[in-house]
Short mmCIF file of C-alpha atoms and ligand atoms in Angstrom, two decimals:
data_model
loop_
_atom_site.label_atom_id
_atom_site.label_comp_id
_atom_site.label_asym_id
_atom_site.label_seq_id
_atom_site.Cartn_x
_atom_site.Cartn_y
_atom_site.Cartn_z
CA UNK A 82 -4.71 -67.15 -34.43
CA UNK A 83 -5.55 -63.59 -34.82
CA UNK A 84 -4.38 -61.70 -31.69
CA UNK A 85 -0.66 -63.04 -29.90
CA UNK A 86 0.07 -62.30 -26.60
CA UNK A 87 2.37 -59.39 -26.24
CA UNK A 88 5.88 -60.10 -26.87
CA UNK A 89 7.94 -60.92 -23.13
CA UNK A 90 4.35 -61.36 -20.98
CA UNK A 91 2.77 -64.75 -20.16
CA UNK A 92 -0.56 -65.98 -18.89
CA UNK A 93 -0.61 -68.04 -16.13
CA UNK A 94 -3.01 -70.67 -14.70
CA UNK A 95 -2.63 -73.90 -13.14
CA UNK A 96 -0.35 -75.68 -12.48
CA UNK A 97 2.04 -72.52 -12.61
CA UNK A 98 -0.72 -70.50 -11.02
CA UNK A 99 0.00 -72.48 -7.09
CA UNK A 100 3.74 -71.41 -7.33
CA UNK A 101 2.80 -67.55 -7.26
CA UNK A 102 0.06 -68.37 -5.32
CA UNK A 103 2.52 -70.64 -2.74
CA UNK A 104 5.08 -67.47 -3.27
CA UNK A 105 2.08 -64.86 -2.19
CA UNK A 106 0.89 -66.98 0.74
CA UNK A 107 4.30 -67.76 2.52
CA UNK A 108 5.21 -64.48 2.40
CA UNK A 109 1.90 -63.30 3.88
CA UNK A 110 2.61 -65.81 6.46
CA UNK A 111 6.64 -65.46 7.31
CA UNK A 112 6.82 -61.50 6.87
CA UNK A 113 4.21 -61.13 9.41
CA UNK A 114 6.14 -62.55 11.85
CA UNK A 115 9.16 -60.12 11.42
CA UNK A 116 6.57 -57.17 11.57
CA UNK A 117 5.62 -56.40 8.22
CA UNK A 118 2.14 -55.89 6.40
CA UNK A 119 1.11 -55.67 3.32
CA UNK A 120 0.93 -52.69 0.91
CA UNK A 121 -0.95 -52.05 -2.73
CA UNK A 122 0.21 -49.30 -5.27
CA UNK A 123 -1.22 -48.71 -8.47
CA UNK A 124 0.69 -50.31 -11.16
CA UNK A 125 1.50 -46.82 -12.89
CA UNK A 126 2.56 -43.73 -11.06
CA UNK A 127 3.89 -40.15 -12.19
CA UNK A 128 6.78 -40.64 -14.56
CA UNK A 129 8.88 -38.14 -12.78
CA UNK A 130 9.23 -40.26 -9.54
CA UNK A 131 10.95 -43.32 -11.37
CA UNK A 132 13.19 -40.51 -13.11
CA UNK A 133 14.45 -39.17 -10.30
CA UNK A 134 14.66 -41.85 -8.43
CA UNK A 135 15.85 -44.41 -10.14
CA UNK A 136 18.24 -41.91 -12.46
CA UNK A 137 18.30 -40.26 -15.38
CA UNK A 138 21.05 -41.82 -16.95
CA UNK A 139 20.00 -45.57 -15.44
CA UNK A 140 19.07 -48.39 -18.35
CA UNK A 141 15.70 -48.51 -17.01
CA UNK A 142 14.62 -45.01 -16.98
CA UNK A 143 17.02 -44.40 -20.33
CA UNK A 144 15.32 -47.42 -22.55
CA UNK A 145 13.32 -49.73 -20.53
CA UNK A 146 10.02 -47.59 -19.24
CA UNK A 147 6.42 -47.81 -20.58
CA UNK A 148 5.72 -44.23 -20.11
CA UNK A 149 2.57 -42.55 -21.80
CA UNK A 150 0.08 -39.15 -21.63
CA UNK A 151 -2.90 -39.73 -20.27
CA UNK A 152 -5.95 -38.20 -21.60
CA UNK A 153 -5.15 -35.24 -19.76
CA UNK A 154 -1.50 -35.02 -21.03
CA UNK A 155 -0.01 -36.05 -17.71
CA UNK A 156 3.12 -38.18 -18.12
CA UNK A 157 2.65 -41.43 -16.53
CA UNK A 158 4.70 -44.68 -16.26
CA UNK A 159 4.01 -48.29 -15.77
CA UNK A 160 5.97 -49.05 -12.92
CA UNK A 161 9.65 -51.09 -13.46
CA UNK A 162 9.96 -51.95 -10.07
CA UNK A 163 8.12 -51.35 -6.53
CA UNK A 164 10.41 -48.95 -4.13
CA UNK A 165 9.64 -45.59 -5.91
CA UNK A 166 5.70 -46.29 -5.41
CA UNK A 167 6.06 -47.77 -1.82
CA UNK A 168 8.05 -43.96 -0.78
CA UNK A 169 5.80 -41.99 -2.73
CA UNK A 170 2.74 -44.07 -0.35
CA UNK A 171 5.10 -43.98 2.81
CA UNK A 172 5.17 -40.18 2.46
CA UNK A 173 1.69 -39.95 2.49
CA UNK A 174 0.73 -42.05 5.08
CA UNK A 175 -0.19 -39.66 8.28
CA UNK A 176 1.18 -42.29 10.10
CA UNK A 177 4.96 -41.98 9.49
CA UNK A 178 4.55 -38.72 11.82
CA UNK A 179 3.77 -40.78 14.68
CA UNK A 180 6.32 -43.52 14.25
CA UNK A 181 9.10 -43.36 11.54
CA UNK A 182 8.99 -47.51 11.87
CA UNK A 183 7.05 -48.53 8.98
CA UNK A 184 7.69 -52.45 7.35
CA UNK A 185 6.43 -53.09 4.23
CA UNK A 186 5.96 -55.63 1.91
CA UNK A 187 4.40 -55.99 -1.87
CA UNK A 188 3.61 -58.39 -4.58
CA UNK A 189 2.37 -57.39 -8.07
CA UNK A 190 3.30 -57.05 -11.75
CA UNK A 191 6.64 -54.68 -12.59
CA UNK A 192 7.19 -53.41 -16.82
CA UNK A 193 10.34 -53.14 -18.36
CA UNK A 194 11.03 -53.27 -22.01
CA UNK A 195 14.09 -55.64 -22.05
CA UNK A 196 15.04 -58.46 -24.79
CA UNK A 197 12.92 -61.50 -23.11
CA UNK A 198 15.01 -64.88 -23.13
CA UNK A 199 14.59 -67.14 -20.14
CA UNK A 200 14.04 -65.01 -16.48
CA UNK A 201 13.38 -62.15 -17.86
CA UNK A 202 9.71 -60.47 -18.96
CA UNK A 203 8.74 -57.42 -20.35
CA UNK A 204 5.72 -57.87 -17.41
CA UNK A 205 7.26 -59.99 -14.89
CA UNK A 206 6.23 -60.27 -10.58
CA UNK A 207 8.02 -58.82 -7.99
CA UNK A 208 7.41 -59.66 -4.80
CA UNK A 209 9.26 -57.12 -2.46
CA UNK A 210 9.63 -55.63 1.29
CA UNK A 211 10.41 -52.13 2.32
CA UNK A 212 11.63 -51.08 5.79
CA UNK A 213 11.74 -47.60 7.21
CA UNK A 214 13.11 -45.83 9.95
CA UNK A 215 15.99 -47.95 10.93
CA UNK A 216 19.21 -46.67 10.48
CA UNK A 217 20.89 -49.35 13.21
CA UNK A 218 22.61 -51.97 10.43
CA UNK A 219 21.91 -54.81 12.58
CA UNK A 220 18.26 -54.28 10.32
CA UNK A 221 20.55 -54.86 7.06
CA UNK A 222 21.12 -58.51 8.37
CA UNK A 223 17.94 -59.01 9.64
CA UNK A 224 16.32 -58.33 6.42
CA UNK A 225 18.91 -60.59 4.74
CA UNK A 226 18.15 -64.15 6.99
CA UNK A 227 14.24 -62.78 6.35
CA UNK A 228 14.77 -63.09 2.53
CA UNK A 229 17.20 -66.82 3.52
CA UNK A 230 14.58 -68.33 5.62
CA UNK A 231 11.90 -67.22 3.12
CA UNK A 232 14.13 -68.90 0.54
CA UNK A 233 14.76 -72.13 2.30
CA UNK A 234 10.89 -72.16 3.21
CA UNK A 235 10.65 -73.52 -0.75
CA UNK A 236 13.18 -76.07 0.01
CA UNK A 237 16.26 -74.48 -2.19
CA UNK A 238 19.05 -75.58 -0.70
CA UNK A 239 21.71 -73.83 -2.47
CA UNK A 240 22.14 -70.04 -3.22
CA UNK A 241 25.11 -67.34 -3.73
CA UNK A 242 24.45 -64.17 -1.67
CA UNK A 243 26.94 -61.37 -2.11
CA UNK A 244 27.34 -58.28 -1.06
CA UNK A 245 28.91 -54.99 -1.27
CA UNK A 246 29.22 -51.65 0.46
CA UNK A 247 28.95 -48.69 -2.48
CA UNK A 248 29.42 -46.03 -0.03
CA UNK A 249 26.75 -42.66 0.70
CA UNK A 250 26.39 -39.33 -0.93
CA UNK A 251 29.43 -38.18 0.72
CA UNK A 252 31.56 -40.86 -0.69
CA UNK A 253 30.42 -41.72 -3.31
CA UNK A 254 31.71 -38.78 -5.66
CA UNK A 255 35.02 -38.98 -4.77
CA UNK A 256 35.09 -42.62 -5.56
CA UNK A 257 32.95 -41.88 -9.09
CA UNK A 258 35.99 -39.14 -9.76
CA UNK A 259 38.85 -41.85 -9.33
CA UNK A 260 36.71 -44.25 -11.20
CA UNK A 261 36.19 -41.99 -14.22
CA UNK A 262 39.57 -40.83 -13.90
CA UNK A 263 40.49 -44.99 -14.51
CA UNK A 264 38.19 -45.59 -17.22
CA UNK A 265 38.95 -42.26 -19.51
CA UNK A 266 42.22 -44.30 -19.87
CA UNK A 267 40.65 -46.81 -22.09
CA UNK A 268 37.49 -44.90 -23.23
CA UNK A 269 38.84 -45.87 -26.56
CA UNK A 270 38.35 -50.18 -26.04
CA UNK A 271 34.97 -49.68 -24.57
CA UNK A 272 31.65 -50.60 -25.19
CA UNK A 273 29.39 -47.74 -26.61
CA UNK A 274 26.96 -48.07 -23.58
CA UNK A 275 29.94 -47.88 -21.02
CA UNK A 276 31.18 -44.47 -23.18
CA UNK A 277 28.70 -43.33 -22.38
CA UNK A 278 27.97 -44.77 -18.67
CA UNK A 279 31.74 -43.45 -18.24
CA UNK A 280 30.35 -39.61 -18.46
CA UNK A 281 26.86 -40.01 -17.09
CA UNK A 282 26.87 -42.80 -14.46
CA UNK A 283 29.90 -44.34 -14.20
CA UNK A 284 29.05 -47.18 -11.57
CA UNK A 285 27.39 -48.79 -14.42
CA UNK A 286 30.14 -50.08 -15.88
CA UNK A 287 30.06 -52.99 -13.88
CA UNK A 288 27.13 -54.44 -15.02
CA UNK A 289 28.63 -54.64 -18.36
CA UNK A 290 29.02 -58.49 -19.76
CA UNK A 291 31.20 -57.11 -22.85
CA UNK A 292 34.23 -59.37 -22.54
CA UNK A 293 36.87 -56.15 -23.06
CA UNK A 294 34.71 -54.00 -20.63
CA UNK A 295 35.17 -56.49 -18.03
CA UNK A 296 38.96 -57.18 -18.54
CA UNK A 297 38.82 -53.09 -17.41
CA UNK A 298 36.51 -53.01 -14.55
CA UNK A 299 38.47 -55.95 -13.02
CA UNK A 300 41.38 -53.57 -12.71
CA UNK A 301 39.40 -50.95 -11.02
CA UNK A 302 39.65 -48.91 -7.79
CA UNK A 303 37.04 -50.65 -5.49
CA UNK A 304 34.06 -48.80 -4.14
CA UNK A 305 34.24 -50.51 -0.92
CA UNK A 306 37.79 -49.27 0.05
CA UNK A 307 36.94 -45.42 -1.16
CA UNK A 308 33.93 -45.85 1.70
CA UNK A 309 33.77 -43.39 4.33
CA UNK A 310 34.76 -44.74 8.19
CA UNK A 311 30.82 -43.77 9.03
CA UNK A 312 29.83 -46.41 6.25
CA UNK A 313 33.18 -48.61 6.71
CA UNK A 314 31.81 -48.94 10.64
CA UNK A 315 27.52 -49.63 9.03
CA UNK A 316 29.21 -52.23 6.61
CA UNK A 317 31.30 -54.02 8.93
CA UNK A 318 28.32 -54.16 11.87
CA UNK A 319 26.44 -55.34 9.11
CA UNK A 320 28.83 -58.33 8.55
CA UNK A 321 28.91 -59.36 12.65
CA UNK A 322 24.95 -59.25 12.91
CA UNK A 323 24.46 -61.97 9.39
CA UNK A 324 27.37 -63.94 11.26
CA UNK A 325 25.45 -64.04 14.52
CA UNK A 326 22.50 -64.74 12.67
CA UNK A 327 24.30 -67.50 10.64
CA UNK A 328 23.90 -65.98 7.13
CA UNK A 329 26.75 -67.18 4.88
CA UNK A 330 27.73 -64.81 2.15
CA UNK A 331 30.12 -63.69 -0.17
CA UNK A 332 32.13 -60.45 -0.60
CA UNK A 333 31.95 -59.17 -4.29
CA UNK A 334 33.75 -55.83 -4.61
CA UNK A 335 32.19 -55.25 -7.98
CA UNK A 336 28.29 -55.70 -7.28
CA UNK A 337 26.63 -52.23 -7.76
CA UNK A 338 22.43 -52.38 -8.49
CA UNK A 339 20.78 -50.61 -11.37
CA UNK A 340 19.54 -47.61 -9.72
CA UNK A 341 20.79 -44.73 -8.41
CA UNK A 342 19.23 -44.30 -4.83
CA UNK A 343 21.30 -47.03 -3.13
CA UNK A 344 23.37 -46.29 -0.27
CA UNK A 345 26.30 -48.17 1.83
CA UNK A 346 25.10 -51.92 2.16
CA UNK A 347 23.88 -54.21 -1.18
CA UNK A 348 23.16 -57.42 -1.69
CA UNK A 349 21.68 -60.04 -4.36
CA UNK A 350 21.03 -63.38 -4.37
CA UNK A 351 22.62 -65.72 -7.04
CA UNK A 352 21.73 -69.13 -8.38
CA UNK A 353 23.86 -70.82 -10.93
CA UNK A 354 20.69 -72.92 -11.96
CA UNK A 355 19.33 -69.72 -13.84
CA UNK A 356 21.80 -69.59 -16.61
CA UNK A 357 22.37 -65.89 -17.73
CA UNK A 358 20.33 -63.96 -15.26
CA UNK A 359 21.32 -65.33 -12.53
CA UNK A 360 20.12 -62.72 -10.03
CA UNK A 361 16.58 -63.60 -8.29
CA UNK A 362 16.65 -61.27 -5.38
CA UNK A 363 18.54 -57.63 -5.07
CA UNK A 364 18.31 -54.98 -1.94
CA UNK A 365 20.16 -52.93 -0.59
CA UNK A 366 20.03 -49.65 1.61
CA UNK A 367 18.18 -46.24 0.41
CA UNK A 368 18.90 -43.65 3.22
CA UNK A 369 18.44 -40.55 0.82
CA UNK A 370 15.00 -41.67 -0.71
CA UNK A 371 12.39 -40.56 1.21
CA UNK A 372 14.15 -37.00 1.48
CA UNK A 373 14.96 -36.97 -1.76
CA UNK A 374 10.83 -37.44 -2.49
CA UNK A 375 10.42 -34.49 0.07
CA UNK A 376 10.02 -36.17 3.53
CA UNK A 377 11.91 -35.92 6.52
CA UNK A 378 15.40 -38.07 6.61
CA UNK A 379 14.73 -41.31 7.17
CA UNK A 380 16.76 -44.17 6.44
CA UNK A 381 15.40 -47.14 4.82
CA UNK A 382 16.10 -50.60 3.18
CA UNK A 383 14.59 -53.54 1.26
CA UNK A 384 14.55 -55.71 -1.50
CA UNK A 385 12.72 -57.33 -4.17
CA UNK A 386 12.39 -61.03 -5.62
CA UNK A 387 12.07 -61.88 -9.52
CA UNK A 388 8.86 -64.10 -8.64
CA UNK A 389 9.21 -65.79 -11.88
CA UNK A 390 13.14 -66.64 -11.40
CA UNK A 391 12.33 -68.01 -7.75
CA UNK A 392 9.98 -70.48 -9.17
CA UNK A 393 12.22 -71.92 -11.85
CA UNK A 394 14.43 -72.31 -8.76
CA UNK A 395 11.67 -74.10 -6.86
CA UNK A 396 11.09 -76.03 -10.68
CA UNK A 397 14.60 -77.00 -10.50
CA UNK A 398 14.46 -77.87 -7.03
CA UNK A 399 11.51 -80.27 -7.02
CA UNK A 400 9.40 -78.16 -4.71
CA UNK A 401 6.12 -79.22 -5.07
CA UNK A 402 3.21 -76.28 -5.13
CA UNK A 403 0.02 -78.05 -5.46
CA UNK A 404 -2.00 -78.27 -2.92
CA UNK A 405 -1.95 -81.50 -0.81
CA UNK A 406 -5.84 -82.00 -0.18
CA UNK A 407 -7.07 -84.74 -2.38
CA UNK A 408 -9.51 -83.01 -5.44
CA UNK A 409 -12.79 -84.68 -6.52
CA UNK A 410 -14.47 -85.50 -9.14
CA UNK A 411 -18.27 -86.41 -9.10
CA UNK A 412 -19.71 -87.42 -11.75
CA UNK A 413 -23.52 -87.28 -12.10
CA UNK A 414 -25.74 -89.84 -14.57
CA UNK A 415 -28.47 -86.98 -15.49
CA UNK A 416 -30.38 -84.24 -14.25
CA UNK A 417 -32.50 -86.05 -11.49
CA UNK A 418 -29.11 -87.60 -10.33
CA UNK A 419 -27.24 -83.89 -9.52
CA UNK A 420 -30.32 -82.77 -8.13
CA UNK A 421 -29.78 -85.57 -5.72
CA UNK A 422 -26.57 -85.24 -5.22
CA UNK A 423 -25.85 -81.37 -5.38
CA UNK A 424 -26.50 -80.91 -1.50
CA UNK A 425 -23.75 -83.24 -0.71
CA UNK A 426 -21.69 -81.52 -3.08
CA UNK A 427 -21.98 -78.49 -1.41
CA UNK A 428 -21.47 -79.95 2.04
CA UNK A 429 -18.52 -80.96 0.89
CA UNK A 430 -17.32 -77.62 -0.18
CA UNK A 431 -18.32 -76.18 2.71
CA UNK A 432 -15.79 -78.39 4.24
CA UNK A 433 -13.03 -77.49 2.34
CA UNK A 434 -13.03 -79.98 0.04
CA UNK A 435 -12.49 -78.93 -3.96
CA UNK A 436 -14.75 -80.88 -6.11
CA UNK A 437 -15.57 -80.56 -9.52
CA UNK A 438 -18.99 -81.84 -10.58
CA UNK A 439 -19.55 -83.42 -14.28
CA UNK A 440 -22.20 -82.00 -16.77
CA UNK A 441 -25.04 -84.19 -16.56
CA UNK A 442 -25.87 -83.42 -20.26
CA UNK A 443 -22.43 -85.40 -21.01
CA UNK A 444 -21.86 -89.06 -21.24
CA UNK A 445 -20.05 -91.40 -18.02
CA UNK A 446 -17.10 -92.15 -20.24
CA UNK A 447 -16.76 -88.22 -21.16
CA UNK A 448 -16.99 -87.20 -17.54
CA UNK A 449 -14.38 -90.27 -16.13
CA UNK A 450 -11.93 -88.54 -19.11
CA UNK A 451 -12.34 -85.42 -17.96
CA UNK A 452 -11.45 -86.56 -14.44
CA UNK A 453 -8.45 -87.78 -15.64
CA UNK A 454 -7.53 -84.50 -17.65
CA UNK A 455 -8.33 -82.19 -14.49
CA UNK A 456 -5.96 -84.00 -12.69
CA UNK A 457 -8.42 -85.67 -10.15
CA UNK A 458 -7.58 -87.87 -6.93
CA UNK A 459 -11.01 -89.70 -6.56
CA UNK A 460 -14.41 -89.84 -8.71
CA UNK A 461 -17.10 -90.19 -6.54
CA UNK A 462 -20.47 -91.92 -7.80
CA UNK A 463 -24.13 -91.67 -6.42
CA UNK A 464 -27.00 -93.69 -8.08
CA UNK A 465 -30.47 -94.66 -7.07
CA UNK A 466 -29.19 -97.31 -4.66
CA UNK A 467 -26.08 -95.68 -3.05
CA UNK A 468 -28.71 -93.16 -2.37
CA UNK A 469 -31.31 -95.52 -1.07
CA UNK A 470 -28.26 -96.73 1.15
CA UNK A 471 -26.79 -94.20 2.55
CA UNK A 472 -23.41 -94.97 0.81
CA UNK A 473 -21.14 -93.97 -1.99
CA UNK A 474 -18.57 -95.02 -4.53
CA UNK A 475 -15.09 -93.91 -4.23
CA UNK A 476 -12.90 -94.31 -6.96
CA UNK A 477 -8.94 -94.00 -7.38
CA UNK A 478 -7.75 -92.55 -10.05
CA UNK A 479 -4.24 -93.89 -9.44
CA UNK A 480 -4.99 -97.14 -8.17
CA UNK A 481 -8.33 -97.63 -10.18
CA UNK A 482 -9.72 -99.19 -6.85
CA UNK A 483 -13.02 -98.79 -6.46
CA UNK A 484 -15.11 -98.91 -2.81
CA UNK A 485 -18.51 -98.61 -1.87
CA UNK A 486 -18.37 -96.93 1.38
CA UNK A 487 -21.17 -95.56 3.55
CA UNK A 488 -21.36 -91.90 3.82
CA UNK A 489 -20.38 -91.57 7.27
CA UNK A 490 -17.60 -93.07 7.13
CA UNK A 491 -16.55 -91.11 3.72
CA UNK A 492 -17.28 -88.19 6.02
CA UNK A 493 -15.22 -89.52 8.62
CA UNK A 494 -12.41 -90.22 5.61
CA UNK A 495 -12.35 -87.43 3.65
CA UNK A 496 -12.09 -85.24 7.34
CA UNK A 497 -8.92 -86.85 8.35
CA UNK A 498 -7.37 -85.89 4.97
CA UNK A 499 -8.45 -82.11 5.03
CA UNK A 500 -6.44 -81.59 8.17
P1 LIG B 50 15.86 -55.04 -9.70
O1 LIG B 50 14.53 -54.37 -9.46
O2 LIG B 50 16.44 -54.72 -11.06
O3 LIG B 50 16.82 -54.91 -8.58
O4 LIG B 50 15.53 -56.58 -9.79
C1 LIG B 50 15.10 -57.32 -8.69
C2 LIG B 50 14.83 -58.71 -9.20
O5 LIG B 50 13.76 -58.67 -10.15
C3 LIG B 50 16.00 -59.31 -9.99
O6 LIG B 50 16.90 -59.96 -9.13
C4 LIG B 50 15.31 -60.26 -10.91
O7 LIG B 50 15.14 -61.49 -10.26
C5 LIG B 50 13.96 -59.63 -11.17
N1 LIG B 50 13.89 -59.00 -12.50
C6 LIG B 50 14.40 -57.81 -12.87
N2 LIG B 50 14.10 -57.55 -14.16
C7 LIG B 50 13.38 -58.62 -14.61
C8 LIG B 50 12.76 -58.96 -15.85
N3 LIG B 50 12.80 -58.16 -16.91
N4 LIG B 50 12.11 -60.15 -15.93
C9 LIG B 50 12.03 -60.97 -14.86
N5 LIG B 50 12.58 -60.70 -13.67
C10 LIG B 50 13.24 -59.54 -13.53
#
């Protein structure tokens, strides 16, 4: 074939397609009820706000960006993740003014140029949610059994959620100092990427899967006890408000995220039916964001799903995504026949009902095969005399039984299994 898809993207159509589409629609439904709508951003934005938010010295904004000039020589970027673009449209919606309060949530493509292997995409989906203007951490849990009972709306039953408490910008340094200050002990037996992390970002070490890297991190001072008492006190109101909401989790002192602008509490969501990226959901606090992108302070948090690791969790876990109205099949014998027939058709649609009708040009046995390819529940057949009658035949695909019923009563039928 001439022209390959581009290495780490995918197409997707059905069946796949009604697992994005069942992600999409349940979180359209369930987020609404905690308060939040829905928000669009263009897919690429001005390179400089992933740069400084994200960081510098960060793997994405380091290796992983698609950033080009336009025609105009600006700098843009294709974005490699959602919260940068949901600030920059925060701060410029006249709104926030008014009431600080804004919940947010998105669903669209994300670019990073990683090494694709299973769960991971050079274009992959996010679907993610944003809240602003609460600082009170009883929102941190909240958020959390949002993103559980979202979770448990696809029938998973089993998950790891763990989280951490990295501290603010008034901790944090300190704690990077006696973390450096570790590490420069055994710059020598480490990875080339954590040399370097060790000078520019040190937090990053613990991301590192290098075997000897590891063996040194595990020894290290933990962020969580270097934490301030004002982010000691968030963290551990945090903890009481998932208990009284019944969120189980785990404490992992070493869980840090990828970028920069997290603050006091994070958390991700584990599943050891993923294999090697075993992360399908990450959040965490941003209190410094929006000022840092030139608004007024405003403390914020949210989170974002790997849409494509979710559904190899709902795969895995048997969920079914099609939809459970029974799809049609009519076939037609010619021209005459579908002109007959094609106000029915559309009645039916109307209704709700999806049929597909056959090409009259096309044999009986090529349009019954095709039935069977599309995946079809029932082939419906009207000739001359089921006309004449007032009837139709009903065929089941899977139990090949055939009826001739009168149309009212198919009516009557086909109603009680649209509800
Ligand atoms: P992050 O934006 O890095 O915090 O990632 C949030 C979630 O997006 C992760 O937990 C993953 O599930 C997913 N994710 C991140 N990078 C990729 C990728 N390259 N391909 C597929 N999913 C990804």
């Amino acid at each position: 074939m001439k022209y390959r898809i581009p290495k780490g993207t995918v197409d997707l159509y059905s069946p796949h397609i009604h697992y994005s589409q069942a992600v999409y629609s349940h979180a359209c439904h369930l987020f609404t009820r905690y308060g939040f709508s829905e928000v669009v951003t263009p897919v690429f934005e001005h390179t400089d706000i992933f740069v400084r938010s994200i960081g510098e010295s960060s793997d994405i904004v380091h290796k992983e960006m698609y950033t080009f000039n336009d025609r105009s020589g600006r700098s843009l970027t294709l974005r490699p993740e959602g919260t940068a673009g949901v600030v920059r449209a925060y701060l410029g919606n006249k709104q926030t003014n008014v009431d600080a309060h804004q919940r947010w949530f998105y669903f669209g493509p994300m670019f990073r140029y990683e090494r694709p292997q299973k769960g991971r995409y050079r274009q992959f989906y996010q679907l993610g949610v944003e809240i602003f203007g609460c600082e009170n951490p009883y929102y941190d849990a909240e958020l959390i059994a949002l993103l559980a009972e979202y979770i448990e709306s696809f029938q998973i039953p089993e998950y790891d959620l763990k989280i951490n408490n990295i501290g603010c910008k008034e901790c944090r340094p300190t704690y990077n100092r006696q973390l450096q200050e570790y590490l420069s002990r055994y710059t020598s037996q480490l990875c080339n990427d954590c040399q370097y992390r060790l000078s520019h970002n040190p937090l990053r070490v613990f991301d590192c899967k290098n075997k000897a890297c590891r063996q040194i991190w595990e020894e290290a001072p933990l962020i969580h006890e270097a934490a301030c008492p004002s982010c000691q006190s968030h963290y551990e109101n945090a903890l009481f408000w998932l208990d009284q909401l019944d969120v189980s989790y785990v404490q992992d002192p070493f869980l840090v995220r990828g970028f920069d602008y997290y603050t006091r509490l994070v958390f991700e969501f584990c599943s050891n039916k993923l294999g090697a990226q075993d992360a399908f959901l990450g959040g965490g606090r941003y209190d410094n964001l929006v000022e840092e992108f030139g608004g007024k302070p405003t403390p914020a948090l949210g989170a974002s799903f790997g849409v494509e690791r979710l559904i190899l969790l709902m795969k895995e876990y048997e969920y079914s995504a099609q939809p459970d109205i029974p799809f049609y099949y009519f076939v037609v014998f010619d021209r005459e026949n579908c002109r007959q027939n094609v106000p029915f058709i559309q009645w039916m649609r109307r209704q709700g009902y999806p049929v597909l009708i056959g090409d009259y040009n096309r044999s009986l046995k090529y349009q019954f095969k095709e039935a069977d390819r599309k995946n079809a529940d029932y082939v419906l057949i009207r000739g001359e005399n089921e006309i004449a009658e007032d009837t139709i035949q009903v065929k089941n695909i899977r139990s090949s039984q055939q009826d001739n019923i009168s149309l009212s009563e198919f009516k009557q039928q086909a109603g009680s299994n649209n509800t």
